[in-house]
Short mmCIF file of C-alpha atoms in Angstrom, two decimals:
data_model
loop_
_atom_site.label_atom_id
_atom_site.label_comp_id
_atom_site.label_asym_id
_atom_site.label_seq_id
_atom_site.Cartn_x
_atom_site.Cartn_y
_atom_site.Cartn_z
CA UNK A 1118 182.16 106.72 287.74
CA UNK A 1119 182.11 105.71 284.09
CA UNK A 1120 179.35 103.15 284.58
CA UNK A 1121 177.09 105.88 286.03
CA UNK A 1122 177.58 108.30 283.11
CA UNK A 1123 175.59 108.40 279.90
CA UNK A 1124 177.93 107.55 277.04
CA UNK A 1125 176.69 110.41 274.85
CA UNK A 1126 177.30 112.93 277.64
CA UNK A 1127 180.76 111.49 278.18
CA UNK A 1128 181.47 111.69 274.44
CA UNK A 1129 180.43 115.36 274.35
CA UNK A 1130 182.63 116.15 277.35
CA UNK A 1131 185.58 114.35 275.79
CA UNK A 1132 185.09 116.10 272.46
CA UNK A 1133 186.58 119.23 273.99
CA UNK A 1134 189.16 117.47 276.15
CA UNK A 1135 192.87 117.15 275.53
CA UNK A 1136 194.30 113.93 274.15
CA UNK A 1137 195.90 113.33 277.56
CA UNK A 1138 192.51 113.46 279.32
CA UNK A 1139 190.87 111.32 276.65
CA UNK A 1140 193.60 108.69 276.97
CA UNK A 1141 193.23 108.60 280.76
CA UNK A 1142 189.49 107.97 280.41
CA UNK A 1143 189.98 105.31 277.72
CA UNK A 1144 192.57 103.46 279.85
CA UNK A 1145 189.96 103.10 282.60
CA UNK A 1146 187.41 101.42 280.33
CA UNK A 1147 187.12 98.00 278.83
CA UNK A 1148 188.47 97.72 275.30
CA UNK A 1149 184.96 97.26 273.93
CA UNK A 1150 183.52 100.30 275.73
CA UNK A 1151 186.56 102.39 274.85
CA UNK A 1152 186.24 101.40 271.20
CA UNK A 1153 182.54 102.32 271.12
CA UNK A 1154 183.20 105.70 272.75
CA UNK A 1155 186.04 106.45 270.31
CA UNK A 1156 183.67 105.60 267.46
CA UNK A 1157 181.04 107.94 268.92
CA UNK A 1158 183.63 110.73 269.05
CA UNK A 1159 184.72 110.07 265.47
CA UNK A 1160 181.21 110.22 264.04
CA UNK A 1161 179.79 112.91 266.33
CA UNK A 1162 180.82 115.82 264.17
CA UNK A 1163 181.33 119.33 265.46
CA UNK A 1164 179.58 120.49 268.61
CA UNK A 1165 179.48 123.86 270.32
CA UNK A 1166 181.65 124.86 273.24
CA UNK A 1167 178.45 125.28 275.27
CA UNK A 1168 177.47 121.65 274.59
CA UNK A 1169 180.88 120.46 275.77
CA UNK A 1170 180.69 122.58 278.92
CA UNK A 1171 177.14 121.38 279.67
CA UNK A 1172 178.31 117.76 279.36
CA UNK A 1173 181.22 118.44 281.73
CA UNK A 1174 178.82 120.01 284.21
CA UNK A 1175 176.52 116.97 284.04
CA UNK A 1176 179.48 114.68 284.73
CA UNK A 1177 180.52 116.84 287.68
CA UNK A 1178 176.97 116.67 289.04
CA UNK A 1179 177.07 112.87 288.70
CA UNK A 1180 180.39 112.75 290.56
CA UNK A 1181 179.04 114.89 293.39
CA UNK A 1182 175.87 112.77 293.59
CA UNK A 1183 177.94 109.58 293.82
CA UNK A 1184 180.07 111.18 296.52
CA UNK A 1185 176.95 112.11 298.47
CA UNK A 1186 175.64 108.54 298.13
CA UNK A 1187 179.05 107.26 299.30
CA UNK A 1188 179.54 105.29 296.09
CA UNK A 1189 182.63 107.31 295.25
CA UNK A 1190 185.29 109.16 297.22
CA UNK A 1191 186.54 112.45 295.82
CA UNK A 1192 189.67 113.86 297.41
CA UNK A 1193 188.45 117.44 297.04
CA UNK A 1194 184.89 118.68 296.85
CA UNK A 1195 185.94 122.20 295.89
CA UNK A 1196 184.27 122.61 292.45
CA UNK A 1197 187.00 124.98 291.28
CA UNK A 1198 189.47 122.11 291.74
CA UNK A 1199 187.30 119.72 289.73
CA UNK A 1200 186.48 121.90 286.74
CA UNK A 1201 189.53 122.27 284.55
#
């Protein structure tokens, strides 16, 4: 999924995420990509809650599109289970 997501959108979504979620994402990236994303987060500065939520929604839409195209299998397609 990470290769299909815009890095700036991912950075905005992670800006409002817990350290646990951030670490899970970083562990699933190459060291180089993870390092670049961490740098983006560090230098991004403050963003609004609405920007973070919009980025999360865009990622969810990407996930659902990949599921529809059969490029990704999601265990549950109930959006209330995916948005946390």
